[in-house]
Coordinates of C-alpha atoms and ligand atoms in Angstrom, one line a residue:
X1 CA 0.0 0.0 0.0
X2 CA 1.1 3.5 -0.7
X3 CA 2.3 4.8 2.5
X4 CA 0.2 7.9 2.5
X5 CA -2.9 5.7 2.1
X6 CA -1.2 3.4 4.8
X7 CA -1.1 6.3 6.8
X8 CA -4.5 7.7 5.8
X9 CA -6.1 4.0 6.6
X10 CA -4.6 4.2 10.3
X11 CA -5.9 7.9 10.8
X12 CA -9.2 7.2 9.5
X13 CA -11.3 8.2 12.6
X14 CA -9.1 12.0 12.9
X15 CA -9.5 12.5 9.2
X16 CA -13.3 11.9 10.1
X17 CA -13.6 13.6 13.0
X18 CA -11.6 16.5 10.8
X19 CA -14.0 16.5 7.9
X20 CA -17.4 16.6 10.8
X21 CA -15.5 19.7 12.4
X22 CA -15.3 21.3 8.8
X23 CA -18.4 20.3 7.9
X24 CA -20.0 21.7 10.9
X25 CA -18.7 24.5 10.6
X26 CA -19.6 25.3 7.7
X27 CA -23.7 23.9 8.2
X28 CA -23.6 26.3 11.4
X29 CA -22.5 29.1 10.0
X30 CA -24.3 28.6 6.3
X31 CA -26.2 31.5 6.8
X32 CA -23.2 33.5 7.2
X33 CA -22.2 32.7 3.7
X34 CA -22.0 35.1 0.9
X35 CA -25.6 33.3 -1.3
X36 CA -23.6 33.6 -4.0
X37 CA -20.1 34.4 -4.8
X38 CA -18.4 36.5 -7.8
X39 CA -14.9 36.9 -8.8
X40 CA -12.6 34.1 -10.7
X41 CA -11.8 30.8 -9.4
X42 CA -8.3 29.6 -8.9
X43 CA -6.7 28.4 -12.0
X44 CA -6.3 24.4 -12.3
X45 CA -3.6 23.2 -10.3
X46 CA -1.5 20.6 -12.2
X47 CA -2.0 16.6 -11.2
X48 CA 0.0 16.2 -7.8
X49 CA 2.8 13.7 -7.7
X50 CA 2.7 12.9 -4.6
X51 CA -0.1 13.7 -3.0
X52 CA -0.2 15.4 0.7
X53 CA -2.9 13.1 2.5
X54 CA -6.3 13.5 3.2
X55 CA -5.9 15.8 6.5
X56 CA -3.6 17.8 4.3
X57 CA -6.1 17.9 0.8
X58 CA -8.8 19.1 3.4
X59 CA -6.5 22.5 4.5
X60 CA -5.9 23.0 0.4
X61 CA -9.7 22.6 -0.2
X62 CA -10.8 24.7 2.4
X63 CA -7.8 27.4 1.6
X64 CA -8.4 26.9 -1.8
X65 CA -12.2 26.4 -3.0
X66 CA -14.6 26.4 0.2
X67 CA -14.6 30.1 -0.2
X68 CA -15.9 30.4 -2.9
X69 CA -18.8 28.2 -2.4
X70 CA -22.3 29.4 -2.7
X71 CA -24.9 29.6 -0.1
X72 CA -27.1 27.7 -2.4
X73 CA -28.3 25.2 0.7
X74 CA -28.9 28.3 2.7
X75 CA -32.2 30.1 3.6
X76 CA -31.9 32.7 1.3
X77 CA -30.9 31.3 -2.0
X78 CA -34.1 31.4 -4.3
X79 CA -32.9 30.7 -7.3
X80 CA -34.3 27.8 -9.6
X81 CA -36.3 25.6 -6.9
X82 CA -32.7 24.6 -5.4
X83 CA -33.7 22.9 -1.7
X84 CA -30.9 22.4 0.8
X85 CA -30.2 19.5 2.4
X86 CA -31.7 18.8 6.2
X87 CA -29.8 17.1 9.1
X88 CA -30.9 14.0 8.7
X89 CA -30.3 14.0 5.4
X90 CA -27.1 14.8 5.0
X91 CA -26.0 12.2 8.0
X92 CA -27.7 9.8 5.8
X93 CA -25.7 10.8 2.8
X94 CA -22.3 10.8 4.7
X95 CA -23.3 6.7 5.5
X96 CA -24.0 6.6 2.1
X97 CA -20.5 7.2 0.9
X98 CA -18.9 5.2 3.9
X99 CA -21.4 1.9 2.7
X100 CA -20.6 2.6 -0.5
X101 CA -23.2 -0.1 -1.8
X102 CA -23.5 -1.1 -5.4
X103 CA -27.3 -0.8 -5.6
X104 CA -27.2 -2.5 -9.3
X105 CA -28.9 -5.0 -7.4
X106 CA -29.3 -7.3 -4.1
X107 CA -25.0 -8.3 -4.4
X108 CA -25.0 -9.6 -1.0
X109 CA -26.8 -6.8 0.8
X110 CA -30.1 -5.5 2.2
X111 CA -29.5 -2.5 0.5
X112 CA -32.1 -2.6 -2.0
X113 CA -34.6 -3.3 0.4
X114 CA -34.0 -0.2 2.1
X115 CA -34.3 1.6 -1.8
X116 CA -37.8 -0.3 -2.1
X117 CA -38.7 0.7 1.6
X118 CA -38.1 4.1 0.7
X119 CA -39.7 3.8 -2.8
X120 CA -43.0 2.6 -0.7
X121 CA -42.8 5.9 1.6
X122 CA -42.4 8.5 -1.7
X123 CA -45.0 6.5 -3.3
X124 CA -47.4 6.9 -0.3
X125 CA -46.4 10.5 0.2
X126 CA -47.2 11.6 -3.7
X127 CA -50.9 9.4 -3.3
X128 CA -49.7 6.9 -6.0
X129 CA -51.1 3.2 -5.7
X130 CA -49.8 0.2 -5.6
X131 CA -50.0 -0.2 -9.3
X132 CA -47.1 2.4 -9.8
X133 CA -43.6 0.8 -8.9
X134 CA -40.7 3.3 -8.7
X135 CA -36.9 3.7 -8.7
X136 CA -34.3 6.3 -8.0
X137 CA -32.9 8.3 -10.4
X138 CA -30.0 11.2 -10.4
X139 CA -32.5 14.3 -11.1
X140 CA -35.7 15.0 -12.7
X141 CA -34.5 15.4 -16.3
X142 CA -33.1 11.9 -15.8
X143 CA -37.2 10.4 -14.6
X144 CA -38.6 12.6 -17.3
X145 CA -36.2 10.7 -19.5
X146 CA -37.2 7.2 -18.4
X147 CA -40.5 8.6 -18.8
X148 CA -40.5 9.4 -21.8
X149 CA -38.8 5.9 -22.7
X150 CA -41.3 4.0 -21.3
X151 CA -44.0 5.9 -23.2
X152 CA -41.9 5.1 -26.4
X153 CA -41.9 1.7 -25.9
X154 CA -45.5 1.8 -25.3
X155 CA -46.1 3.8 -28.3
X156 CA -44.4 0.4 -29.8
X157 CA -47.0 -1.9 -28.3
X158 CA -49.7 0.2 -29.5
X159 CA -48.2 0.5 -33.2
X160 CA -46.7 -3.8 -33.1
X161 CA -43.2 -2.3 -33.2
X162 CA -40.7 -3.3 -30.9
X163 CA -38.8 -0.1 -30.0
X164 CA -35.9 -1.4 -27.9
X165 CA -35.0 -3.9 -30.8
X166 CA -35.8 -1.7 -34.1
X167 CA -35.1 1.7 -32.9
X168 CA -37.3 5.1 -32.2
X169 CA -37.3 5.4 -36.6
X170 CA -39.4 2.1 -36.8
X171 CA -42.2 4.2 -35.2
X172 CA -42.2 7.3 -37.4
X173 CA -42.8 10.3 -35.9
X174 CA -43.8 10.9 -32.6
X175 CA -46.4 13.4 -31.3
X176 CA -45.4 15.0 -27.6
X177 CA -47.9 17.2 -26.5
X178 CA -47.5 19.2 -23.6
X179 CA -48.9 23.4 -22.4
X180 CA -46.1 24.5 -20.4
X181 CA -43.2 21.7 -20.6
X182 CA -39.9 22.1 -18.8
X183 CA -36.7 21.9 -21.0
X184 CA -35.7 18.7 -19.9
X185 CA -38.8 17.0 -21.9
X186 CA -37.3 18.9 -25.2
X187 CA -33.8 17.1 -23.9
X188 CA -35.3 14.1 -23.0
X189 CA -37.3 14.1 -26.4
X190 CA -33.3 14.8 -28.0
X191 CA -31.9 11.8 -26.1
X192 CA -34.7 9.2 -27.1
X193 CA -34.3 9.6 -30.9
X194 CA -37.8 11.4 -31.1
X195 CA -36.5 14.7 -31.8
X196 CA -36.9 18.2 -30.0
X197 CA -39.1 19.1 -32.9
X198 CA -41.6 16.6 -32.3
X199 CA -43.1 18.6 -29.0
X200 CA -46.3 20.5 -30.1
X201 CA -47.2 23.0 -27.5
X202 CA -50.9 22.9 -26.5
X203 CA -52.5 26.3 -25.8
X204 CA -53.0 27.3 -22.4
X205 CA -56.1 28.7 -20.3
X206 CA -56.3 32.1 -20.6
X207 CA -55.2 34.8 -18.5
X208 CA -52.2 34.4 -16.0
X209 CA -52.0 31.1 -16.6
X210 CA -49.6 28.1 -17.4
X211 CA -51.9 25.4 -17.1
X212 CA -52.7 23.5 -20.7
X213 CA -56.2 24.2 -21.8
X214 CA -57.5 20.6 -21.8
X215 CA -60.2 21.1 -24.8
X216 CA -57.4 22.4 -26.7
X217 CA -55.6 19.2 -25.8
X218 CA -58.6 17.4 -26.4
X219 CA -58.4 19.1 -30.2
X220 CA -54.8 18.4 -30.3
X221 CA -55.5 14.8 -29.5
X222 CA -58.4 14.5 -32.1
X223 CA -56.3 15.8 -35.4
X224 CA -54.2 13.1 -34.5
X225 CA -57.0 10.5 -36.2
X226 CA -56.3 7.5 -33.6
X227 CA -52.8 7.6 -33.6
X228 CA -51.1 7.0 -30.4
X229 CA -48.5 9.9 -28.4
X230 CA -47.6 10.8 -25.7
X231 CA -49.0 13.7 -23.4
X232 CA -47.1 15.6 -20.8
X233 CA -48.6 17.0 -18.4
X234 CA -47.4 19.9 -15.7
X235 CA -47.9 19.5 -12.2
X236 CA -45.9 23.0 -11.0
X237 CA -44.5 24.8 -13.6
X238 CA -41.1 26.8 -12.9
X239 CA -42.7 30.6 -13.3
X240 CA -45.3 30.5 -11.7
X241 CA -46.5 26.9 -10.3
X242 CA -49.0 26.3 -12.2
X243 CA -50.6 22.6 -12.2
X244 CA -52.1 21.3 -15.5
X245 CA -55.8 19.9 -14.7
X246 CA -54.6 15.9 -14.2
X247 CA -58.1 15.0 -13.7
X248 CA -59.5 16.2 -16.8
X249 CA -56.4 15.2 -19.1
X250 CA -56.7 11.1 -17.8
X251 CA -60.3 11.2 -18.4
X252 CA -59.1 12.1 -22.0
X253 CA -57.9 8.4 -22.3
X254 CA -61.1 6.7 -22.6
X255 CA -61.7 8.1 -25.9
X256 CA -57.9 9.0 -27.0
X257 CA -54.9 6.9 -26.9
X258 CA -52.1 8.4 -25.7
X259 CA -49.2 7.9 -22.8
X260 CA -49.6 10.8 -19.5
X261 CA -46.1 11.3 -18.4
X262 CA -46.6 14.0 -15.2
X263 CA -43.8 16.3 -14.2
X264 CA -44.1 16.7 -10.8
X265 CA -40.9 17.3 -10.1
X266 CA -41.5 19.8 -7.4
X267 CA -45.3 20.3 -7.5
X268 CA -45.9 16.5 -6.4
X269 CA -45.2 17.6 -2.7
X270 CA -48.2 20.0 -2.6
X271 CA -49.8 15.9 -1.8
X272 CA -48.4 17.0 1.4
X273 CA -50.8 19.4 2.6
X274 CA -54.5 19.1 3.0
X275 CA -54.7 22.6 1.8
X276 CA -53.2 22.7 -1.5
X277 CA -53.1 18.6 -2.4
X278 CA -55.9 19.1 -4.6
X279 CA -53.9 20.6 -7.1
X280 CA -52.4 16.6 -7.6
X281 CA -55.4 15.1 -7.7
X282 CA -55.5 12.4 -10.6
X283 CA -51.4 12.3 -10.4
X284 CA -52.1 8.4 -9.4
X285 CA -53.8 8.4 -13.1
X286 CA -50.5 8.9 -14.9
X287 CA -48.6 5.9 -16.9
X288 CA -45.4 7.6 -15.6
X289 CA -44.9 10.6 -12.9
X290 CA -41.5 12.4 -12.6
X291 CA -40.5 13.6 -8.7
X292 CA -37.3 15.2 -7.9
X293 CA -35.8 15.1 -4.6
X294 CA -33.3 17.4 -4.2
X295 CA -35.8 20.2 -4.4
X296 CA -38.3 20.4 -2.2
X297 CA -37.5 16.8 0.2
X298 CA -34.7 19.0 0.8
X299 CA -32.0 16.2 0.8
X300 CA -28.7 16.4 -1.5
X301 CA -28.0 16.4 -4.9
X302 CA -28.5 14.3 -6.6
X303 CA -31.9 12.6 -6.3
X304 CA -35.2 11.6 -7.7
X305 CA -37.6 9.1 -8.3
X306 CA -39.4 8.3 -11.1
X307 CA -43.0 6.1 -10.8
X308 CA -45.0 3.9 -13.7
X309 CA -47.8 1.7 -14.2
X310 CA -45.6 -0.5 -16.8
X311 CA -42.7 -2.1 -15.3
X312 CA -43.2 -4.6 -18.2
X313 CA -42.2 -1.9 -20.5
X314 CA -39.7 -0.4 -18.4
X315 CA -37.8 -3.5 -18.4
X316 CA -37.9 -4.4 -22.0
X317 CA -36.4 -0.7 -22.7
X318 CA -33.7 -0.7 -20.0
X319 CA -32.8 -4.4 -18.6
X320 CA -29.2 -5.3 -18.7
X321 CA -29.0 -8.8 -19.7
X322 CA -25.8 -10.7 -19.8
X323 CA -24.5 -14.1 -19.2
X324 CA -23.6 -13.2 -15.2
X325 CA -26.6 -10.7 -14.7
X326 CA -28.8 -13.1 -16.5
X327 CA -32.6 -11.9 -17.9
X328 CA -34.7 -10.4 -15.1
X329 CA -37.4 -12.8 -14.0
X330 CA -40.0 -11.7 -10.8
X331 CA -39.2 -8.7 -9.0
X332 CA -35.9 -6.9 -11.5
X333 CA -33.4 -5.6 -9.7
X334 CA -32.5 -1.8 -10.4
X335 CA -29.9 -2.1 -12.8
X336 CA -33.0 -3.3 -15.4
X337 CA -35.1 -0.2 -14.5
X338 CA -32.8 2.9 -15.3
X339 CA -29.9 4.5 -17.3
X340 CA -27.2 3.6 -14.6
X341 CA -26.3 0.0 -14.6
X342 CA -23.7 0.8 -11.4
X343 CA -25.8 2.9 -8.6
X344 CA -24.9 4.8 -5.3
X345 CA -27.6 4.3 -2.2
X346 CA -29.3 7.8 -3.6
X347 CA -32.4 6.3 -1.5
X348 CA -30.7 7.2 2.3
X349 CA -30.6 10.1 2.8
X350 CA -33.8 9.9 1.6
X351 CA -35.0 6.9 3.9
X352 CA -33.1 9.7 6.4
X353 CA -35.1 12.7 6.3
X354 CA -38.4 10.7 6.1
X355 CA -37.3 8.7 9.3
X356 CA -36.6 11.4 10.9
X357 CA -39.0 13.9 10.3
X358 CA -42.2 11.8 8.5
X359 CA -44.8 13.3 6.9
X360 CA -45.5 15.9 9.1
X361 CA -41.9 17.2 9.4
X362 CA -42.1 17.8 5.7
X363 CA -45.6 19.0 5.2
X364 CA -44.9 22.0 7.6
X365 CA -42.0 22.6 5.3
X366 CA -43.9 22.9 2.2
X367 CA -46.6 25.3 4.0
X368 CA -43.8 27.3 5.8
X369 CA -42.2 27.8 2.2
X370 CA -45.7 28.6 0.5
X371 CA -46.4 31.2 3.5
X372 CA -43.1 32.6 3.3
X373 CA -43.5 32.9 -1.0
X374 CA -46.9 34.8 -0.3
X375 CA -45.5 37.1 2.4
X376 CA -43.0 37.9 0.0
X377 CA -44.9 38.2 -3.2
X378 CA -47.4 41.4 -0.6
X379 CA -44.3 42.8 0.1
X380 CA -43.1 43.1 -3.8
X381 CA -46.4 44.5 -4.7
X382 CA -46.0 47.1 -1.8
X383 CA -43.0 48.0 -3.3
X384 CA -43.2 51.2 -5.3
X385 CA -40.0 49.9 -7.7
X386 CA -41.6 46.3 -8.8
X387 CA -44.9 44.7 -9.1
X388 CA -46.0 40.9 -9.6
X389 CA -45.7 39.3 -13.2
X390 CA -48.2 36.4 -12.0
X391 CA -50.1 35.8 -8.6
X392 CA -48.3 33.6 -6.4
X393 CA -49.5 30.2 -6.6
X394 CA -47.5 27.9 -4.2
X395 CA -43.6 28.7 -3.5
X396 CA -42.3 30.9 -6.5
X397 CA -43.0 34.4 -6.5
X398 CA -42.6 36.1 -10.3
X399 CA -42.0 39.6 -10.3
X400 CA -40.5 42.6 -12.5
X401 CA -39.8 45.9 -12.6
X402 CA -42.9 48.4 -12.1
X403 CA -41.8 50.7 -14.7
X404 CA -40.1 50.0 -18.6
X405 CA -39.0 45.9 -17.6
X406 CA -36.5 45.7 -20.7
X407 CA -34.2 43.1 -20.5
X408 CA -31.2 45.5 -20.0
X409 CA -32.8 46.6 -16.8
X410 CA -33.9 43.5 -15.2
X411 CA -30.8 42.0 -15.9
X412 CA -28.9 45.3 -13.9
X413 CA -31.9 44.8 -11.3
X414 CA -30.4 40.4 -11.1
X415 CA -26.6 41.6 -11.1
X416 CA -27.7 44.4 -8.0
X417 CA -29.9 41.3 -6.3
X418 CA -26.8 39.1 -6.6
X419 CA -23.9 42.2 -5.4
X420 CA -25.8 42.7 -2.6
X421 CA -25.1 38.6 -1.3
X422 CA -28.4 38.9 0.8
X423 CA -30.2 36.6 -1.6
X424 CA -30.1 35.2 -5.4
X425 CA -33.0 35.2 -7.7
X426 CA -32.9 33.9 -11.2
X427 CA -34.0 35.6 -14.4
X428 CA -37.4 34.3 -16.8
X429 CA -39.3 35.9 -19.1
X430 CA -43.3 35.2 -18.6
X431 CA -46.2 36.7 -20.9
X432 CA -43.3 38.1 -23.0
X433 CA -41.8 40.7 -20.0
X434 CA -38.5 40.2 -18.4
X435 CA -38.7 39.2 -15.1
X436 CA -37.0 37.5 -12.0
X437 CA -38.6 34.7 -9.9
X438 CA -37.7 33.7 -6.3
X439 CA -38.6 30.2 -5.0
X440 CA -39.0 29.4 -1.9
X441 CA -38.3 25.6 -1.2
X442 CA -35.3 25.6 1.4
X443 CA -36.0 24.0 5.3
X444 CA -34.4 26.6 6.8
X445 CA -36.0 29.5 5.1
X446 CA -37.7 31.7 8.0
X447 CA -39.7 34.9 8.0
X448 CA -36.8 36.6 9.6
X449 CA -34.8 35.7 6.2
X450 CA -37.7 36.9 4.4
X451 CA -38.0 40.3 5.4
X452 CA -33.8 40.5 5.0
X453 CA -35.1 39.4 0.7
X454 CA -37.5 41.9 0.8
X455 CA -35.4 44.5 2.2
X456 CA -32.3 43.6 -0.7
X457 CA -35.1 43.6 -3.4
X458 CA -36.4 47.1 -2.3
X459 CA -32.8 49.0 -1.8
X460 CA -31.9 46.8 -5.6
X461 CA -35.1 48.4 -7.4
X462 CA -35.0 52.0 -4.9
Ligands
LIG1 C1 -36.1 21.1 -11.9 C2 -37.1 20.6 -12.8 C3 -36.7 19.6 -13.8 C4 -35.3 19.2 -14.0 O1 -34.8 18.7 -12.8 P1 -33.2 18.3 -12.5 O2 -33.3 17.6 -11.2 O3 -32.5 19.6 -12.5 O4 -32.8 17.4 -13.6 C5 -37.7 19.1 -14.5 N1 -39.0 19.5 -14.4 C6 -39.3 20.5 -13.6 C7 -40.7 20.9 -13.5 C8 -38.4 21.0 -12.7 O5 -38.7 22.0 -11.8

């Protein structure tokens, strides 16, 4: 053995206990941290000969790049729909690395038990049945993905093609249709060999809304004359939350044939509150339902979980057969369900956070976030300098400029947001005017941190 790794094995325990005490430091003081950071990054470094050790790499790291490190799993980052990362969670992802299970499948270990355990909860959690089996995934663009591939295959049942053996071209073109998709359906689309072309945006309802207009779906649906494709529907859309009636687009099946993919990647956890759950209803409708984690479960990248009615399907598109793995017969392990073949415990710190703080722990963080969002999205409108773009729906409050929003001046109005390190909003465009969105989805966010966002986006806009 190398004798810096000889030495690193016998120092194990200090190198840990060195990492917690950084670590900690840093999660205490999180707040502290600058939300996001400018200036340039240190230049690579050239490959080390000889390396220093671990105790030694972790002073370089934390001279070198710690500091500038964003405060992205802080309470007042709001850009995207980002999430942190709570206690529990991150404990759980610390054992994940020190496991360091293959979860490709069982391999000796209880490990994918504990992945299907924590399957069961999310599945629970969202109000899916148990005709929807699930699997973890790296991020929602990657479940939109194997979506999206399971709808293709079906699309090859419907049409007697076999898609996993002859190809996407065996089926001709596809029809996606979808009112407000994210761009990770176009890329998904891209990947499967159906083409970013081949998404037809529906119309949406009138007024502020991003929700599809089902009889325009319905119309959309009918020119098709019978033939089958695949419909994506919105459950939270980035701008402005908006959720896509699910009801109403699954009673479409009985007279149209078609594939409901949902993306729920962050709108599925309004299931968690009584109050706003009824934006989901129908979600346990879908043929496939797209859920990220690392947003609003709050755990750490990367993590989500992608649900479907056709394990059959999924499978035939993804199994990984070979003369050791052999053809998957009863119950398939992982490595036949998703792109990876090789897969990290993704579902602990998962299994975590839900052990630790159930259903009720993280149902009072989706209605603290929504209260926080409306309290924020008042105190925009009081503003004299800004006013709303859209009324907030759930956690994402969309606002601009009250007077002349060109781009030039919302961009200035971002770039005086981000100088001021308080908080970080990101940039959209909705109904055609520039704009800037804050969403609230992090555990820690309070209303104390709220009025601090409000007071940066007043003295930014003054
Ligand atoms: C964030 C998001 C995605 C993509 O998620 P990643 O985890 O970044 O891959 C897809 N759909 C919606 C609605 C999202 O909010």
């Amino acid at each position: 053995m190398h004798p810096t790794l000889a030495g690193d094995l016998a120092q194990f325990p200090e190198l840990l206990q060195s990492a917690r005490d950084f670590a900690a430091r840093e999660a205490v003081g999180l707040d502290q941290r600058p939300v996001a950071v400018g200036g340039a990054a240190p230049g690579p470094a050239g490959l080390p000969e000889e390396g220093v050790g671990a105790e030694a790499a972790l002073g370089w790291f934390g001279e070198r790049w710690a500091p500038g490190f964003s405060g992205s799993a802080g309470p007042r980052y709001l850009g995207f729909v980002t999430g942190g990362a709570t206690p529990a969670s991150v404990a759980g992802d610390w054992l994940t690395s020190v496991f360091d299970q293959n979860l490709s499948g069982a391999g000796g270990s209880w490990a994918q038990e504990l992945e299907r355990e924590t399957l069961g909860w999310l599945r629970e959690l969202f109000g899916l049945g148990e005709a929807h089996s699930g699997a973890f995934v790296t991020g929602a663009t990657v479940s939109n993905t194997v979506g999206l591939a399971i709808g293709r295959e079906w699309l090859g049942e419907r049409l007697g093609v076999d898609v996993s053996r002859a190809g996407a071209a065996a089926l001709g073109p596809v029809d996606v249709l979808s009112g407000s998709p994210h761009s990770s359906v176009a890329k998904a689309m891209s990947v499967l060999g159906i083409g970013r072309d081949r998404l037809r945006k529906v119309p949406l309802l009138p007024g502020d809304r991003e929700a599809v207009d089902v009889a325009a779906l319905e119309s959309a649906l009918a020119e098709l004359h019978g033939r089958p494709a695949i419909v994506v529907a919105n459950a939270g859309t980035v701008n402005t939350v908006d959720f896509d009636d699910l009801r109403a687009i699954a009673a479409l099946k009985d007279a149209y044939d078609f594939w409901l993919h949902v993306d729920a990647a962050f709108g599925g956890f309004a299931a968690l509150s009584p109050e706003y759950s009824a934006l989901v209803d129908g979600l346990d409708a879908a043929d496939s339902v797209c859920a990220d984690l690392h947003k609003w479960l709050n755990v750490p990248y990367d993590a989500a979980v992608q649900f479907t009615r056709r394990r059959d399907l999924q499978v035939k598109v993804f199994h990984n057969a070979s003369p050791y793995l052999g053809v998957p017969a009863g119950e398939p392990d992982f490595l036949h369900l998703t792109p990876e073949n090789s897969r990290r415990l993704r579902a602990l710190p998962a299994w975590f956070s839900l052990a630790a703080y159930g259903r009720a722990g993280h149902r009072e963080i989706v209605e603290r976030n929504v209260a926080l969002a409306r309290r924020l999205g008042a105190g925009v409108e009081a503003l004299p300098g800004l006013r709303l773009l859209a009324p907030v729906r759930l956690n994402v409050v969309c606002f601009t400029l009250a007077e002349h929003p060109t781009q030039e001046r919302v961009d200035a109005l971002a770039r005086a947001v981000a100088a001021s390190g308080e908080t970080y909003v990101t940039p959209t465009v909705y109904g055609g005017v520039p704009g800037l969105r804050a969403a609230f989805s992090n555990w820690r966010t309070t209303e104390a941190d709220t009025e601090r966002v409000l007071r940066a986006l007043a003295a930014a806009s003054g």
